Coordinates of C-alpha atoms and ligand atoms in Angstrom, one line a residue:
M1 CA -13.1 35.4 63.9
A2 CA -10.3 36.7 66.1
D3 CA -11.6 40.3 66.3
V4 CA -15.1 39.3 67.3
L5 CA -16.1 39.7 70.9
T6 CA -19.2 37.6 70.5
D7 CA -20.6 38.4 74.0
R8 CA -21.0 42.0 73.0
L9 CA -23.1 41.4 70.0
P10 CA -26.9 41.8 70.1
L11 CA -28.7 38.5 70.9
F12 CA -30.7 37.0 68.1
P13 CA -33.6 36.0 67.6
F14 CA -35.1 39.4 68.3
R15 CA -38.4 39.9 70.1
S16 CA -41.3 42.2 69.4
P17 CA -41.8 45.2 71.7
D18 CA -43.9 44.1 74.6
D19 CA -47.0 46.1 73.5
D20 CA -46.7 45.5 69.7
P21 CA -46.7 41.9 68.4
F22 CA -46.6 43.1 64.8
T23 CA -43.2 44.9 64.9
P24 CA -40.4 42.3 64.5
V25 CA -37.7 44.0 66.5
T26 CA -37.4 46.7 69.2
A27 CA -35.9 50.1 68.4
A28 CA -33.2 49.3 71.0
D29 CA -32.1 46.1 69.2
L30 CA -32.3 47.8 65.8
R31 CA -29.9 50.5 67.0
R32 CA -27.4 47.9 68.1
L33 CA -27.1 46.5 64.5
D34 CA -23.9 47.6 62.9
G35 CA -25.3 48.2 59.4
P36 CA -27.5 46.2 57.0
V37 CA -25.2 43.2 57.2
S38 CA -24.1 42.8 60.8
R39 CA -23.1 40.2 63.3
V40 CA -25.5 39.0 66.0
R41 CA -25.0 36.4 68.8
L42 CA -26.9 33.1 68.7
P43 CA -28.4 31.4 71.8
T44 CA -26.1 28.4 71.0
G45 CA -23.0 30.5 71.7
G46 CA -21.9 31.3 68.2
W47 CA -22.8 34.2 65.9
T48 CA -24.2 34.8 62.4
W49 CA -24.2 37.6 59.8
L50 CA -27.7 39.1 59.8
V51 CA -28.7 40.2 56.3
T52 CA -31.5 42.7 56.5
R53 CA -32.0 44.6 53.2
H54 CA -34.4 43.4 50.6
A55 CA -31.8 43.5 47.7
D56 CA -29.2 41.7 49.9
V57 CA -31.6 39.1 51.1
K58 CA -32.5 38.3 47.4
Q59 CA -28.9 38.1 46.4
M60 CA -28.1 35.8 49.3
L61 CA -31.0 33.4 48.8
R62 CA -30.4 33.1 45.1
S63 CA -26.6 32.6 45.4
D64 CA -25.1 29.1 45.3
A65 CA -22.4 30.4 47.6
F66 CA -24.7 29.5 50.5
S67 CA -25.8 26.0 51.7
A68 CA -29.0 25.2 53.5
D69 CA -27.6 22.0 55.0
M70 CA -27.9 22.3 58.7
T71 CA -25.6 19.3 59.4
R72 CA -22.6 21.3 58.1
P73 CA -20.3 22.4 61.0
G74 CA -20.8 26.1 61.7
F75 CA -24.4 26.2 60.5
P76 CA -26.2 29.0 62.4
L77 CA -28.4 26.9 64.8
L78 CA -30.8 28.6 67.3
R79 CA -31.0 25.4 69.3
A80 CA -28.3 22.9 70.1
A81 CA -28.8 19.3 69.2
P82 CA -27.6 16.8 71.8
P83 CA -24.3 15.2 70.7
Q84 CA -25.6 11.7 70.6
V85 CA -28.3 12.6 68.1
T86 CA -27.6 12.4 64.4
R87 CA -30.1 14.7 62.7
N88 CA -32.2 12.7 60.3
R89 CA -32.6 14.9 57.3
Q90 CA -33.8 12.1 55.0
G91 CA -36.5 13.5 52.7
G92 CA -36.5 16.9 54.4
F93 CA -35.4 18.8 51.3
I94 CA -35.7 22.3 52.9
R95 CA -32.3 21.5 54.4
M96 CA -30.7 20.1 51.2
D97 CA -28.7 21.7 48.4
G98 CA -28.2 21.3 44.7
S99 CA -29.4 18.2 42.8
E100 CA -30.3 16.3 46.1
H101 CA -32.8 19.1 46.9
L102 CA -34.1 19.5 43.3
R103 CA -34.8 15.8 42.8
L104 CA -37.2 15.7 45.8
R105 CA -38.7 19.2 45.3
R106 CA -39.6 18.4 41.6
M107 CA -41.7 15.4 42.7
L108 CA -44.1 17.9 44.4
T109 CA -44.1 20.9 42.0
A110 CA -47.1 19.9 40.0
E111 CA -49.1 19.1 43.1
F112 CA -48.8 22.7 44.4
M113 CA -49.3 24.5 41.1
I114 CA -51.9 27.2 41.0
R115 CA -54.2 25.3 38.7
N116 CA -54.2 22.3 41.0
I117 CA -54.9 24.5 44.0
R118 CA -57.8 26.1 42.2
R119 CA -59.3 22.7 42.0
I120 CA -59.3 22.2 45.7
E121 CA -60.7 25.7 46.5
P122 CA -64.2 24.2 47.0
L123 CA -62.7 21.8 49.6
I124 CA -61.1 24.7 51.4
A125 CA -64.3 26.6 51.3
G126 CA -66.2 23.6 52.8
V127 CA -63.6 23.2 55.6
V128 CA -63.9 26.9 56.4
D129 CA -67.6 26.8 56.4
D130 CA -67.8 23.8 58.7
A131 CA -65.3 25.4 61.1
L132 CA -67.3 28.6 61.2
G133 CA -70.5 26.6 61.7
A134 CA -69.0 24.8 64.7
L135 CA -67.6 28.1 66.1
Q136 CA -71.1 29.8 65.9
Q137 CA -72.8 26.8 67.3
A138 CA -70.5 26.7 70.4
G139 CA -71.2 30.4 70.7
P140 CA -69.0 33.2 72.1
P141 CA -66.5 33.6 73.7
A142 CA -64.0 31.4 71.8
D143 CA -60.3 31.0 71.2
L144 CA -60.0 31.7 67.5
I145 CA -56.6 29.9 67.3
A146 CA -58.0 26.5 68.6
G147 CA -61.4 27.0 67.0
F148 CA -60.5 28.2 63.6
A149 CA -56.9 29.3 62.7
L150 CA -55.4 25.8 63.5
P151 CA -58.1 23.4 62.3
V152 CA -58.7 24.9 58.9
P153 CA -55.1 24.5 57.4
S154 CA -54.7 21.3 59.4
L155 CA -57.8 19.7 57.9
V156 CA -56.8 20.8 54.4
I157 CA -53.2 19.5 54.6
C158 CA -54.5 16.2 56.2
H159 CA -56.9 15.8 53.3
L160 CA -54.3 16.6 50.6
L161 CA -51.7 14.2 52.1
G162 CA -54.1 11.5 53.1
V163 CA -53.3 11.7 56.9
P164 CA -56.2 11.1 59.3
Y165 CA -57.3 14.4 60.9
A166 CA -58.5 12.4 63.9
D167 CA -54.8 12.2 64.9
H168 CA -54.3 16.0 64.8
A169 CA -53.7 16.5 68.5
F170 CA -50.7 14.0 68.3
F171 CA -49.0 15.7 65.4
Q172 CA -49.8 19.3 66.2
E173 CA -48.3 19.0 69.7
R174 CA -45.1 17.4 68.2
S175 CA -44.7 19.8 65.3
S176 CA -45.1 22.8 67.6
I177 CA -42.2 21.4 69.7
M178 CA -40.1 20.9 66.6
L179 CA -40.5 24.5 65.6
D180 CA -39.9 25.9 69.1
Q181 CA -36.3 27.0 69.2
S182 CA -36.3 27.1 73.1
A183 CA -37.5 23.5 73.5
D184 CA -35.3 21.0 75.2
P185 CA -33.3 19.2 72.4
L186 CA -34.2 15.8 73.8
L187 CA -37.9 16.6 73.6
V188 CA -37.3 17.7 70.0
R189 CA -35.6 14.4 69.2
D190 CA -38.5 12.5 70.7
A191 CA -41.1 14.6 68.9
A192 CA -39.3 14.1 65.5
A193 CA -39.0 10.4 66.1
G194 CA -42.6 10.1 67.1
L195 CA -43.8 11.8 64.0
R196 CA -41.5 9.8 61.8
T197 CA -42.8 6.6 63.3
Y198 CA -46.4 7.7 62.9
L199 CA -45.9 8.7 59.3
G200 CA -43.8 5.6 58.5
T201 CA -46.6 3.3 59.8
L202 CA -49.2 5.2 57.8
I203 CA -47.1 5.1 54.6
E204 CA -46.4 1.3 55.1
A205 CA -50.2 0.7 55.5
K206 CA -50.9 2.6 52.3
R207 CA -48.1 0.7 50.5
A208 CA -49.4 -2.6 51.6
A209 CA -52.9 -1.8 50.2
G210 CA -53.4 -2.7 46.6
D211 CA -54.5 0.8 45.9
P212 CA -52.6 3.3 48.0
G213 CA -55.3 6.0 47.4
D214 CA -55.7 9.2 45.4
D215 CA -54.1 11.5 47.8
L216 CA -50.6 13.0 47.7
L217 CA -48.9 10.3 49.7
G218 CA -50.8 7.6 47.8
R219 CA -49.8 9.1 44.4
L220 CA -46.1 9.3 45.5
I221 CA -46.3 5.7 46.5
S222 CA -47.7 4.5 43.2
E223 CA -45.7 6.9 40.9
R224 CA -42.4 7.2 42.7
V225 CA -41.9 4.5 45.4
R226 CA -43.1 1.6 43.4
T227 CA -41.0 2.7 40.4
G228 CA -37.9 2.8 42.6
E229 CA -37.3 6.6 42.3
L230 CA -38.1 7.4 46.0
E231 CA -37.2 5.5 49.1
V232 CA -39.8 5.0 51.8
G233 CA -37.6 6.9 54.3
E234 CA -37.4 9.8 51.9
L235 CA -41.2 9.9 51.6
V236 CA -41.6 9.9 55.3
G237 CA -39.3 13.0 55.5
M238 CA -41.2 14.7 52.8
A239 CA -44.5 14.0 54.5
L240 CA -43.1 15.3 57.8
L241 CA -42.0 18.6 56.1
L242 CA -45.4 19.1 54.4
L243 CA -47.4 18.3 57.5
I244 CA -45.5 20.8 59.6
A245 CA -45.1 23.5 57.0
G246 CA -48.7 23.0 55.8
H247 CA -50.5 23.8 59.0
E248 CA -48.3 25.7 61.4
T249 CA -47.6 28.5 58.9
T250 CA -51.0 29.3 57.6
A251 CA -52.5 28.9 61.1
N252 CA -50.3 31.5 62.5
M253 CA -50.9 33.9 59.6
I254 CA -54.7 33.6 60.2
G255 CA -54.4 34.3 63.9
L256 CA -52.1 37.3 63.6
S257 CA -54.0 38.7 60.6
V258 CA -57.3 38.6 62.5
L259 CA -55.8 40.5 65.4
L260 CA -54.4 43.1 63.1
L261 CA -57.6 43.4 61.0
L262 CA -59.9 43.8 64.1
Q263 CA -57.8 46.8 65.0
R264 CA -58.6 48.3 61.6
P265 CA -62.4 48.3 61.1
Q266 CA -62.1 49.9 57.6
V267 CA -59.9 47.1 56.3
W268 CA -62.1 44.5 58.0
Q269 CA -65.1 45.9 56.1
R270 CA -63.1 46.0 52.9
L271 CA -62.3 42.4 53.4
R272 CA -66.0 41.6 54.0
D273 CA -67.3 43.5 51.0
G274 CA -64.4 43.2 48.6
D275 CA -64.0 41.0 45.5
D276 CA -61.3 38.3 45.2
E277 CA -58.8 40.8 43.8
T278 CA -59.3 43.2 46.7
V279 CA -58.9 40.3 49.2
D280 CA -55.8 39.1 47.4
G281 CA -54.3 42.6 47.8
I282 CA -55.0 42.6 51.6
V283 CA -53.6 39.1 52.0
E284 CA -50.3 40.1 50.2
E285 CA -49.9 43.1 52.5
L286 CA -50.6 40.9 55.5
L287 CA -47.9 38.4 54.4
R288 CA -45.4 41.3 53.9
Y289 CA -46.3 43.1 57.1
L290 CA -46.5 40.1 59.4
T291 CA -43.7 38.0 57.9
I292 CA -44.2 35.1 60.3
V293 CA -40.9 33.3 59.6
R294 CA -39.4 35.8 62.1
T295 CA -36.2 33.9 62.9
G296 CA -35.0 34.3 59.3
L297 CA -33.6 31.8 56.9
P298 CA -30.3 30.3 58.1
R299 CA -27.5 29.4 55.6
L300 CA -23.7 28.6 55.7
A301 CA -21.3 30.2 53.1
V302 CA -19.5 27.6 51.2
R303 CA -17.2 30.1 49.4
D304 CA -16.2 33.7 49.9
V305 CA -19.0 36.1 48.8
E306 CA -19.7 39.8 49.1
I307 CA -23.2 40.8 50.3
G308 CA -24.2 44.4 51.0
G309 CA -20.5 45.5 50.9
R310 CA -19.4 42.9 53.5
L311 CA -17.2 40.0 52.8
I312 CA -18.7 36.8 54.1
R313 CA -16.0 34.1 54.1
A314 CA -16.4 30.4 53.3
G315 CA -17.5 28.6 56.5
E316 CA -19.2 31.6 58.0
P317 CA -22.9 31.5 58.9
A318 CA -25.5 34.0 57.6
T319 CA -29.2 34.5 58.3
A320 CA -31.6 36.3 55.9
L321 CA -33.9 38.3 58.0
L322 CA -37.1 38.4 55.9
S323 CA -39.0 40.5 58.5
L324 CA -36.7 43.5 58.1
A325 CA -36.2 43.0 54.3
N326 CA -40.0 43.2 54.0
R327 CA -40.0 46.6 55.6
D328 CA -37.2 48.0 53.5
D329 CA -38.2 51.6 52.6
D330 CA -36.2 51.3 49.3
V331 CA -38.8 48.8 48.1
F332 CA -41.9 49.5 50.2
D333 CA -42.8 53.2 50.8
D334 CA -43.1 53.7 54.6
G335 CA -42.4 50.0 55.1
D336 CA -43.4 50.0 58.8
A337 CA -46.9 51.0 57.9
F338 CA -49.7 48.5 57.1
D339 CA -51.3 49.7 53.8
P340 CA -53.9 47.4 52.2
Y341 CA -53.8 49.5 49.0
R342 CA -50.1 49.1 48.3
Q343 CA -48.6 46.7 45.8
A344 CA -46.9 44.3 48.2
H345 CA -46.2 41.4 45.8
Q346 CA -42.4 41.9 45.9
H347 CA -42.4 40.8 49.5
L348 CA -40.1 37.9 50.6
A349 CA -42.4 36.3 53.2
F350 CA -42.2 33.0 51.2
G351 CA -38.4 33.2 50.9
F352 CA -36.6 33.5 47.5
G353 CA -34.5 31.4 45.2
V354 CA -34.4 27.6 45.0
H355 CA -36.1 27.0 48.4
Q356 CA -38.9 29.5 47.9
C357 CA -42.0 28.1 49.5
I358 CA -43.6 25.4 47.4
G359 CA -46.9 25.7 49.3
Q360 CA -47.5 29.4 48.5
P361 CA -50.5 29.0 46.2
L362 CA -52.1 26.8 48.8
A363 CA -51.3 29.3 51.6
R364 CA -52.7 32.2 49.6
A365 CA -55.9 30.4 48.7
E366 CA -56.4 29.3 52.4
L367 CA -55.9 32.9 53.6
R368 CA -58.2 34.5 51.0
I369 CA -61.0 32.0 51.7
A370 CA -60.6 31.8 55.5
L371 CA -60.3 35.6 56.2
S372 CA -63.1 36.7 53.8
A373 CA -65.5 34.0 55.1
L374 CA -64.7 35.0 58.7
A375 CA -65.4 38.7 58.0
R376 CA -68.7 37.8 56.2
R377 CA -70.0 35.3 58.7
L378 CA -68.9 37.2 61.9
P379 CA -68.9 40.9 60.9
G380 CA -69.1 41.9 64.6
L381 CA -66.1 39.8 65.7
R382 CA -63.9 41.5 68.3
V383 CA -60.9 40.6 70.5
A384 CA -62.0 39.8 74.1
A385 CA -58.6 40.5 75.7
D386 CA -56.0 43.3 75.8
P387 CA -54.1 42.8 72.6
A388 CA -50.8 43.8 74.3
Q389 CA -51.2 40.9 76.8
L390 CA -51.8 38.1 74.3
P391 CA -49.2 35.3 74.5
T392 CA -46.9 35.1 71.4
R393 CA -44.7 32.4 70.1
D394 CA -41.4 34.4 70.1
M395 CA -39.0 31.5 70.0
S396 CA -40.7 29.5 67.3
I397 CA -39.5 29.5 63.7
V398 CA -43.1 30.4 62.9
Y399 CA -44.2 33.4 64.9
G400 CA -47.8 33.8 66.0
L401 CA -50.3 34.0 68.8
A402 CA -50.7 31.1 71.2
E403 CA -54.3 32.2 71.8
L404 CA -56.8 34.7 70.5
P405 CA -59.9 35.1 72.7
V406 CA -62.7 36.6 70.7
T407 CA -66.4 37.3 70.9
W408 CA -69.1 38.5 68.5
Ligands
HEM501 C1 -48.4 31.7 55.0 C2 -47.9 30.5 55.0 C3 -46.5 30.2 54.6 C4 -45.3 30.9 54.8 C5 -45.1 32.3 55.3 C6 -44.2 30.0 54.3 C7 -42.9 30.4 54.3 C8 -41.9 29.7 53.8 C9 -40.5 30.1 53.6 C10 -40.0 31.4 54.1 C11 -39.8 29.1 53.0 C12 -38.3 29.1 52.6 C13 -37.4 28.4 53.6 C14 -35.9 28.5 53.2 O1 -35.6 29.0 52.2 O2 -35.1 28.0 54.1 C15 -40.7 28.0 52.8 C16 -40.4 26.8 52.2 C17 -41.3 25.7 52.2 N1 -42.6 25.7 52.4 FE1 -43.7 27.3 53.1 N2 -44.7 28.8 54.0 C18 -46.1 28.9 54.1 C19 -47.0 27.9 53.8 C20 -46.7 26.6 53.3 C21 -47.6 25.6 53.0 C22 -49.1 25.7 53.2 C23 -46.9 24.5 52.6 C24 -47.3 23.1 52.2 C25 -48.2 22.5 52.1 C26 -45.5 24.9 52.7 C27 -44.4 24.1 52.3 C28 -43.1 24.5 52.2 C29 -42.0 23.6 51.8 C30 -42.2 22.1 51.4 C31 -40.9 24.4 51.7 C32 -39.5 23.9 51.3 C33 -39.2 24.3 49.9 C34 -37.8 23.9 49.4 O3 -36.9 23.8 50.3 O4 -37.6 23.8 48.2 N3 -45.4 26.2 53.1 N4 -42.0 28.4 53.3

């Protein structure tokens, strides 16, 4: 755009105020926004329209005027890819549009339906129980991220997919690099290639076995790969997406939630004593208030479209900022306040529209089971550090705490 002096635009992604990891943007950055749909500068040198109101974010995410395909020129990237690298999107349907996206997503819908997740709740409870047992046995102090928040969702997704948890150090390190928007692009390329090779070898071994196993990857091999509906490379991409999305997200939600709850003893007690419905209400408010996908959802306009009174032209980038939409006072009274009694279910923490999170029933079940078990088993849990000094993952697509020292 000829009239844009990109250098003068506020730099995105935003950071939390130094002493408050729960607030997604500083008052100073907020003041620099020129309305609810305004331009911000990207670290890659370009800019994007930042869409911040709840109604506008919903309109944007359900509109077919926007593409999620990051290989399109002009897509709002936070991190540059080295020119010699062609991004391998195969199977990664989160970055696909239309029928290409639907075909792959539909192969997973039944697996993540609420009734199927209900069936694995005993497994989740067992994993949580074991992790708490190990934490108690090792004794305080402990890092709640390494000792609880990460292993629980990681063990669950490994079990569901049929990926050996023994390899978790390998894939956790690489998936964290892939999500880190400040990581060196060459490192990102190597991390992605390493994970693809790892999953490819695992899938080939399952395929070579007469019975590929009764886990998600095994079922997809028997029901889709062997019938010719799904290529092995596509299955590798789907597995990669599920492995990353399946443990990083819930893990960061658990860590941040615990930090917040320990600063609110009454809510902590309510979590400990409440029934499933009470705990579900607290989880929904945590999802809204913390909105861990802080860097927003990037898209590219494929035709002219008006959002929030602004004309976004074909070829222009736009980013739906879920964290601000989830604090929109038009939808949530006093949206900046954490209120475990409110009806938070309209939140957009799982996105909206065709790409809305497929794993949300699983994430909700993990959060309900993990947080209530933690409050019951360790009622005297407390943070063993200054909360304002805790290291945060500001440049990751999934925001969270790198460490959470606790004692009890
Ligand atoms: C609290 C935890 C979670 C949060 C906040 C979260 C958030 C999101 C968001 C915002 C999107 C939309 C992305 C977009 O539109 O560009 C998404 C998509 C997705 N999520 Fe989650 N997620 C969570 C847990 C999970 C889990 C546990 C899984 C899987 C096992 C999962 C798998 C996926 C997949 C596969 C997509 C892509 C869906 C599509 O493109 O059709 N997520 N998630």
